[in-house]
């Protein structure tokens, strides 16, 4: 039987509590790189597919960051991982890459050859404010790109953007991103200037945005199909892209976004007759609330959104405790008198 994500998280924190003091001493001695193999080996066995990094922590301590590298489904898991963190003296933990403090940001750079480096202070971007989507579109270029293979350009840019804005900041505040040469003008600034500029625009336009893991993508299907969830008409979900791909590809995803983690993405399909005309949203909301409360109570997962179909209604969930999580869902729906009127389906 596969170890569940909940069990893996528990094993991680038991392990880290035992090595934290030694890790602190090693980093203080300037030998942080010697820990890479040990940490990598443990994560490969317990939490495969996640990124990680040591960094500065609060009050002069150190930090450990676990990240899903921009993949929403995995970032949901790192949020769960962080919520389970115990208090470990001198350590701060993060579930996404954090923005670098401005005084250190100005000296951030990536060496791309023996004679050239790319840094945030000389990396120019032209900004265009997208008021409707509450984002900043950018065109970016650095002179060193002339001697760097084009396949590395985007990677270098996103590493520096994450340094400037943090992993979620890049996703929240940047819209269209282009890489091409341009003439400097009044809308040109450096990556080092982006945090202050975005803060200024945010204040001026009074943008009110939720973090990506609390934001729901609304989608509408213009045509229905014969495949799983093919009757879907409209929905809203934190994992909207995954749901849309699942429906468009006839109930198949190209790959399991949570492969090897011990967690799973599922949805509940509920008979449409359960939802009286004119009360569909209220009834599904009550079902969603009941599931959310039960999963939270048993530390078993969370609901992620849902959809209405012509024949059924759907609620998406992240489950972290295997069969125990599924039993929580089964009991909750049975208590709502829905026995025999629902089924639990996996996205993979």
CSV table of C-alpha atoms in Angstrom, one decimal:
chain,number,residue,atom,x,y,z
A,1,UNK,CA,0.0,0.0,0.0
A,2,UNK,CA,1.3,3.4,-1.0
A,3,UNK,CA,2.3,5.7,1.9
A,4,UNK,CA,-0.1,8.7,1.9
A,5,UNK,CA,1.0,12.3,1.6
A,6,UNK,CA,-0.2,12.9,5.2
A,7,UNK,CA,2.1,10.1,6.4
A,8,UNK,CA,5.0,11.4,4.3
A,9,UNK,CA,4.6,14.9,5.8
A,10,UNK,CA,4.6,13.5,9.3
A,11,UNK,CA,7.8,11.5,8.5
A,12,UNK,CA,9.4,14.7,7.1
A,13,UNK,CA,8.8,16.7,10.2
A,14,UNK,CA,10.0,13.9,12.5
A,15,UNK,CA,13.2,13.8,10.4
A,16,UNK,CA,13.7,17.5,10.2
A,17,UNK,CA,13.3,18.0,13.9
A,18,UNK,CA,16.1,15.5,14.4
A,19,UNK,CA,18.5,17.1,11.9
A,20,UNK,CA,17.6,20.8,12.4
A,21,UNK,CA,20.4,21.6,14.9
A,22,UNK,CA,23.1,19.9,12.9
A,23,UNK,CA,21.9,21.6,9.7
A,24,UNK,CA,22.0,25.0,11.5
A,25,UNK,CA,25.6,24.4,12.6
A,26,UNK,CA,26.6,23.2,9.2
A,27,UNK,CA,25.2,26.3,7.5
A,28,UNK,CA,26.6,28.6,10.1
A,29,UNK,CA,30.0,27.1,9.3
A,30,UNK,CA,29.6,28.0,5.7
A,31,UNK,CA,29.2,24.4,4.4
A,32,UNK,CA,25.6,24.5,3.3
A,33,UNK,CA,26.4,22.8,0.0
A,34,UNK,CA,27.4,19.6,1.8
A,35,UNK,CA,23.8,19.1,2.9
A,36,UNK,CA,22.4,18.9,-0.6
A,37,UNK,CA,22.8,15.2,-1.2
A,38,UNK,CA,21.3,14.3,2.2
A,39,UNK,CA,18.3,16.5,1.8
A,40,UNK,CA,17.8,15.6,-1.9
A,41,UNK,CA,17.9,11.9,-1.1
A,42,UNK,CA,15.3,12.2,1.7
A,43,UNK,CA,13.0,14.3,-0.4
A,44,UNK,CA,13.4,11.9,-3.4
A,45,UNK,CA,12.2,9.1,-1.3
A,46,UNK,CA,9.4,10.9,0.7
A,47,UNK,CA,8.3,13.9,-1.3
A,48,UNK,CA,9.5,13.4,-4.9
A,49,UNK,CA,9.0,16.1,-7.5
A,50,UNK,CA,9.2,19.1,-5.2
A,51,UNK,CA,11.9,21.8,-5.2
A,52,UNK,CA,13.6,23.0,-2.1
A,53,UNK,CA,16.1,25.6,-0.9
A,54,UNK,CA,17.8,26.9,2.3
A,55,UNK,CA,17.7,30.6,2.9
A,56,UNK,CA,17.7,33.3,5.6
A,57,UNK,CA,15.0,33.0,8.3
A,58,UNK,CA,13.5,35.3,10.9
A,59,UNK,CA,15.5,36.9,13.6
A,60,UNK,CA,18.8,35.9,12.1
A,61,UNK,CA,17.9,32.2,11.8
A,62,UNK,CA,17.7,30.0,8.7
A,63,UNK,CA,14.8,28.9,6.5
A,64,UNK,CA,13.8,25.9,4.5
A,65,UNK,CA,11.5,26.3,1.5
A,66,UNK,CA,9.5,23.4,-0.1
A,67,UNK,CA,8.0,24.4,-3.4
A,68,UNK,CA,5.8,22.9,-6.2
A,69,UNK,CA,7.7,25.0,-8.7
A,70,UNK,CA,4.6,26.9,-9.8
A,71,UNK,CA,2.4,23.8,-10.3
A,72,UNK,CA,-0.8,24.7,-8.4
A,73,UNK,CA,-1.7,21.1,-7.4
A,74,UNK,CA,1.8,20.6,-5.8
A,75,UNK,CA,1.7,24.1,-4.3
A,76,UNK,CA,-1.5,23.0,-2.5
A,77,UNK,CA,0.4,20.1,-1.0
A,78,UNK,CA,3.3,22.4,0.1
A,79,UNK,CA,0.7,24.6,1.9
A,80,UNK,CA,-0.6,21.4,3.7
A,81,UNK,CA,3.0,20.6,4.5
A,82,UNK,CA,3.6,24.0,6.0
A,83,UNK,CA,0.4,23.9,8.1
A,84,UNK,CA,1.7,20.7,9.7
A,85,UNK,CA,5.1,22.3,10.6
A,86,UNK,CA,6.1,22.1,14.3
A,87,UNK,CA,8.0,24.8,16.1
A,88,UNK,CA,11.7,24.2,15.5
A,89,UNK,CA,14.0,26.8,17.2
A,90,UNK,CA,16.0,29.1,14.8
A,91,UNK,CA,14.1,27.8,11.7
A,92,UNK,CA,11.5,29.4,9.5
A,93,UNK,CA,9.6,27.4,6.9
A,94,UNK,CA,8.0,28.5,3.6
A,95,UNK,CA,5.7,26.8,1.1
A,96,UNK,CA,6.8,28.9,-1.9
A,97,UNK,CA,10.0,30.8,-2.9
A,98,UNK,CA,10.1,34.2,-1.1
A,99,UNK,CA,11.0,37.5,-2.6
A,100,UNK,CA,14.6,38.6,-1.8
A,101,UNK,CA,14.8,41.7,0.5
A,102,UNK,CA,15.5,44.8,-1.7
A,103,UNK,CA,19.0,45.4,-0.3
A,104,UNK,CA,20.1,41.9,-1.3
A,105,UNK,CA,18.0,41.9,-4.5
A,106,UNK,CA,20.1,44.6,-6.1
A,107,UNK,CA,23.2,42.3,-6.0
A,108,UNK,CA,21.4,39.2,-7.3
A,109,UNK,CA,22.8,37.8,-10.5
A,110,UNK,CA,23.3,34.6,-12.5
A,111,UNK,CA,26.6,33.9,-14.2
A,112,UNK,CA,25.9,32.7,-17.7
A,113,UNK,CA,29.5,32.3,-19.0
A,114,UNK,CA,33.1,32.9,-17.8
A,115,UNK,CA,32.9,36.6,-18.8
A,116,UNK,CA,29.2,37.4,-18.5
A,117,UNK,CA,26.5,37.5,-15.9
A,118,UNK,CA,22.8,38.6,-15.8
A,119,UNK,CA,21.7,40.7,-12.8
A,120,UNK,CA,18.5,42.4,-11.8
A,121,UNK,CA,20.1,45.8,-11.8
A,122,UNK,CA,20.8,45.7,-15.5
A,123,UNK,CA,18.0,43.4,-16.7
A,124,UNK,CA,15.6,45.8,-18.4
A,125,UNK,CA,11.8,45.4,-18.7
A,126,UNK,CA,9.3,47.5,-20.4
A,127,UNK,CA,6.0,47.6,-18.4
A,128,UNK,CA,2.4,47.9,-19.6
A,129,UNK,CA,-0.4,48.1,-17.0
A,130,UNK,CA,-3.4,45.8,-17.7
A,131,UNK,CA,-6.1,47.4,-15.6
A,132,UNK,CA,-8.8,44.9,-16.5
A,133,UNK,CA,-6.8,41.8,-15.4
A,134,UNK,CA,-5.0,43.7,-12.6
A,135,UNK,CA,-1.6,42.7,-13.9
A,136,UNK,CA,1.6,44.1,-15.5
A,137,UNK,CA,2.6,42.9,-19.0
A,138,UNK,CA,6.3,43.0,-19.6
A,139,UNK,CA,8.8,42.9,-22.4
A,140,UNK,CA,12.3,41.9,-21.1
A,141,UNK,CA,15.8,41.7,-22.5
A,142,UNK,CA,19.4,41.6,-21.2
A,143,UNK,CA,22.5,42.3,-23.4
A,144,UNK,CA,24.1,39.0,-22.2
A,145,UNK,CA,21.3,37.1,-24.0
A,146,UNK,CA,23.2,37.8,-27.3
A,147,UNK,CA,25.7,35.2,-26.2
A,148,UNK,CA,23.4,32.8,-24.3
A,149,UNK,CA,21.5,30.0,-26.0
A,150,UNK,CA,17.9,31.0,-26.5
A,151,UNK,CA,16.6,27.9,-24.7
A,152,UNK,CA,18.0,29.3,-21.4
A,153,UNK,CA,16.5,32.8,-21.8
A,154,UNK,CA,13.2,32.2,-20.1
A,155,UNK,CA,14.6,30.1,-17.3
A,156,UNK,CA,17.1,32.9,-16.4
A,157,UNK,CA,14.3,35.5,-16.5
A,158,UNK,CA,12.0,33.6,-14.3
A,159,UNK,CA,14.7,32.8,-11.7
A,160,UNK,CA,15.4,36.5,-11.4
A,161,UNK,CA,11.7,37.4,-11.4
A,162,UNK,CA,11.1,35.0,-8.5
A,163,UNK,CA,14.0,36.6,-6.7
A,164,UNK,CA,12.4,40.0,-7.1
A,165,UNK,CA,8.7,39.1,-6.6
A,166,UNK,CA,8.6,35.7,-4.9
A,167,UNK,CA,7.1,32.7,-6.5
A,168,UNK,CA,3.5,33.7,-6.0
A,169,UNK,CA,4.3,37.4,-6.8
A,170,UNK,CA,5.4,36.5,-10.3
A,171,UNK,CA,2.2,34.5,-10.9
A,172,UNK,CA,-0.1,37.1,-9.3
A,173,UNK,CA,1.2,40.3,-10.8
A,174,UNK,CA,2.7,39.6,-14.2
A,175,UNK,CA,0.6,38.9,-17.2
A,176,UNK,CA,2.0,38.5,-20.7
A,177,UNK,CA,5.8,38.1,-20.8
A,178,UNK,CA,7.9,38.6,-24.0
A,179,UNK,CA,11.6,38.3,-24.5
A,180,UNK,CA,12.8,40.6,-27.3
A,181,UNK,CA,15.1,43.6,-27.8
A,182,UNK,CA,13.5,47.0,-27.4
A,183,UNK,CA,14.5,50.7,-27.3
A,184,UNK,CA,14.5,52.2,-23.8
A,185,UNK,CA,11.7,54.6,-23.1
A,186,UNK,CA,9.7,56.1,-20.2
A,187,UNK,CA,8.1,52.7,-19.4
A,188,UNK,CA,11.4,51.0,-19.1
A,189,UNK,CA,12.8,50.0,-15.7
A,190,UNK,CA,15.0,47.2,-14.2
A,191,UNK,CA,13.8,44.0,-12.6
A,192,UNK,CA,15.1,45.5,-9.3
A,193,UNK,CA,12.6,48.3,-9.7
A,194,UNK,CA,9.6,45.9,-10.3
A,195,UNK,CA,8.6,45.3,-6.7
A,196,UNK,CA,8.2,49.1,-6.0
A,197,UNK,CA,6.5,49.7,-9.3
A,198,UNK,CA,3.9,46.9,-8.7
A,199,UNK,CA,3.3,48.1,-5.2
A,200,UNK,CA,2.7,51.6,-6.6
A,201,UNK,CA,0.2,50.3,-9.3
A,202,UNK,CA,-1.5,48.1,-6.7
A,203,UNK,CA,-2.1,51.1,-4.4
A,204,UNK,CA,-3.0,53.5,-7.2
A,205,UNK,CA,-5.6,51.2,-8.9
A,206,UNK,CA,-6.7,49.6,-5.6
A,207,UNK,CA,-6.3,46.1,-6.9
A,208,UNK,CA,-7.8,43.4,-4.7
A,209,UNK,CA,-6.4,40.0,-5.7
A,210,UNK,CA,-6.3,36.8,-3.8
A,211,UNK,CA,-3.2,34.5,-3.8
A,212,UNK,CA,-3.2,31.8,-6.5
A,213,UNK,CA,-4.1,29.1,-4.1
A,214,UNK,CA,-7.3,31.0,-3.1
A,215,UNK,CA,-8.2,32.1,-6.6
A,216,UNK,CA,-10.9,30.3,-8.6
A,217,UNK,CA,-10.8,30.2,-12.4
A,218,UNK,CA,-14.2,30.4,-14.0
A,219,UNK,CA,-14.7,28.3,-17.1
A,220,UNK,CA,-17.6,27.5,-19.5
A,221,UNK,CA,-18.0,24.6,-21.9
A,222,UNK,CA,-19.6,25.7,-25.1
A,223,UNK,CA,-20.2,22.1,-26.3
A,224,UNK,CA,-20.9,19.0,-24.4
A,225,UNK,CA,-19.1,15.6,-25.1
A,226,UNK,CA,-19.7,11.9,-24.4
A,227,UNK,CA,-16.7,11.5,-22.1
A,228,UNK,CA,-16.3,11.9,-18.3
A,229,UNK,CA,-17.8,15.2,-17.1
A,230,UNK,CA,-18.7,15.8,-20.8
A,231,UNK,CA,-22.0,17.3,-19.7
A,232,UNK,CA,-20.3,20.1,-17.8
A,233,UNK,CA,-21.7,23.6,-18.6
A,234,UNK,CA,-20.0,26.0,-16.2
A,235,UNK,CA,-17.6,25.8,-13.3
A,236,UNK,CA,-15.1,27.5,-11.0
A,237,UNK,CA,-12.1,25.8,-9.6
A,238,UNK,CA,-8.6,26.4,-8.1
A,239,UNK,CA,-7.4,23.7,-10.5
A,240,UNK,CA,-9.4,25.0,-13.5
A,241,UNK,CA,-6.7,24.2,-16.0
A,242,UNK,CA,-6.5,20.6,-14.9
A,243,UNK,CA,-10.3,20.2,-15.0
A,244,UNK,CA,-10.5,21.8,-18.4
A,245,UNK,CA,-7.8,19.5,-19.8
A,246,UNK,CA,-9.5,16.5,-18.2
A,247,UNK,CA,-12.8,17.2,-20.0
A,248,UNK,CA,-11.2,18.3,-23.3
A,249,UNK,CA,-9.1,15.1,-23.4
A,250,UNK,CA,-12.0,12.7,-22.8
A,251,UNK,CA,-11.2,12.0,-19.1
A,252,UNK,CA,-7.5,11.6,-19.5
A,253,UNK,CA,-4.6,13.8,-18.3
A,254,UNK,CA,-1.2,13.6,-20.1
A,255,UNK,CA,0.4,13.0,-16.7
A,256,UNK,CA,-0.6,12.7,-13.1
A,257,UNK,CA,0.3,16.1,-11.5
A,258,UNK,CA,0.7,14.4,-8.1
A,259,UNK,CA,2.5,11.3,-9.2
A,260,UNK,CA,4.5,9.7,-6.4
A,261,UNK,CA,3.3,12.1,-3.7
A,262,UNK,CA,0.7,9.8,-2.0
A,263,UNK,CA,-2.0,12.5,-2.6
A,264,UNK,CA,-4.7,12.5,-5.3
A,265,UNK,CA,-7.1,14.8,-7.1
A,266,UNK,CA,-10.6,13.5,-7.3
A,267,UNK,CA,-14.1,14.8,-7.9
A,268,UNK,CA,-17.5,13.8,-6.6
A,269,UNK,CA,-20.2,13.4,-9.3
A,270,UNK,CA,-23.7,14.0,-7.8
A,271,UNK,CA,-27.0,13.1,-9.5
A,272,UNK,CA,-28.5,16.3,-10.9
A,273,UNK,CA,-32.0,15.5,-9.5
A,274,UNK,CA,-30.6,16.3,-6.1
A,275,UNK,CA,-30.5,20.0,-7.0
A,276,UNK,CA,-34.0,21.6,-7.2
A,277,UNK,CA,-34.6,24.2,-9.9
A,278,UNK,CA,-33.6,27.7,-8.7
A,279,UNK,CA,-31.7,26.3,-5.7
A,280,UNK,CA,-28.8,24.5,-7.4
A,281,UNK,CA,-26.1,26.9,-6.2
A,282,UNK,CA,-27.4,26.9,-2.6
A,283,UNK,CA,-27.6,23.1,-2.4
A,284,UNK,CA,-24.2,22.5,-3.9
A,285,UNK,CA,-22.8,25.2,-1.6
A,286,UNK,CA,-24.1,23.3,1.4
A,287,UNK,CA,-22.7,20.0,0.2
A,288,UNK,CA,-19.3,21.7,-0.5
A,289,UNK,CA,-19.3,23.3,3.0
A,290,UNK,CA,-20.0,19.9,4.6
A,291,UNK,CA,-17.2,18.2,2.7
A,292,UNK,CA,-14.8,21.0,3.4
A,293,UNK,CA,-15.5,21.0,7.1
A,294,UNK,CA,-15.2,17.2,7.3
A,295,UNK,CA,-11.9,17.0,5.4
A,296,UNK,CA,-10.5,19.8,7.6
A,297,UNK,CA,-11.7,18.2,10.8
A,298,UNK,CA,-9.9,14.9,9.9
A,299,UNK,CA,-6.9,16.6,8.4
A,300,UNK,CA,-7.6,14.7,5.2
A,301,UNK,CA,-7.7,17.3,2.4
A,302,UNK,CA,-9.7,20.2,1.0
A,303,UNK,CA,-12.3,21.1,-1.6
A,304,UNK,CA,-11.1,23.0,-4.7
A,305,UNK,CA,-14.3,24.1,-6.5
A,306,UNK,CA,-16.8,22.5,-8.7
A,307,UNK,CA,-19.2,22.7,-11.7
A,308,UNK,CA,-22.7,22.2,-12.9
A,309,UNK,CA,-23.5,19.8,-15.7
A,310,UNK,CA,-26.6,19.0,-17.6
A,311,UNK,CA,-27.0,15.7,-15.7
A,312,UNK,CA,-24.7,15.9,-12.7
A,313,UNK,CA,-23.0,18.4,-10.4
A,314,UNK,CA,-19.3,18.1,-9.5
A,315,UNK,CA,-17.1,19.0,-6.6
A,316,UNK,CA,-13.3,18.8,-6.9
A,317,UNK,CA,-11.1,17.8,-3.9
A,318,UNK,CA,-7.5,17.2,-2.9
A,319,UNK,CA,-7.2,14.1,-0.8
A,320,UNK,CA,-4.0,13.5,1.3
A,321,UNK,CA,-4.8,10.5,3.4
A,322,UNK,CA,-5.7,7.7,0.9
A,323,UNK,CA,-8.6,5.5,1.8
A,324,UNK,CA,-9.1,7.4,5.1
A,325,UNK,CA,-9.9,10.6,3.1
A,326,UNK,CA,-12.2,8.7,0.8
A,327,UNK,CA,-14.1,7.3,3.8
A,328,UNK,CA,-14.5,10.8,5.2
A,329,UNK,CA,-16.1,11.9,1.9
A,330,UNK,CA,-18.3,8.8,1.8
A,331,UNK,CA,-19.6,9.3,5.4
A,332,UNK,CA,-20.2,13.0,4.9
A,333,UNK,CA,-22.3,12.5,1.7
A,334,UNK,CA,-24.2,9.6,3.3
A,335,UNK,CA,-25.0,11.8,6.3
A,336,UNK,CA,-26.5,14.3,3.8
A,337,UNK,CA,-28.9,11.5,2.6
A,338,UNK,CA,-27.0,11.1,-0.7
A,339,UNK,CA,-26.3,7.4,-0.5
A,340,UNK,CA,-26.4,5.9,-3.9
A,341,UNK,CA,-26.7,9.3,-5.6
A,342,UNK,CA,-23.0,10.1,-6.0
A,343,UNK,CA,-19.7,8.5,-7.0
A,344,UNK,CA,-16.0,9.4,-6.4
A,345,UNK,CA,-13.9,9.6,-9.5
A,346,UNK,CA,-10.1,10.2,-9.8
A,347,UNK,CA,-8.6,12.6,-12.4
A,348,UNK,CA,-6.1,9.9,-13.3
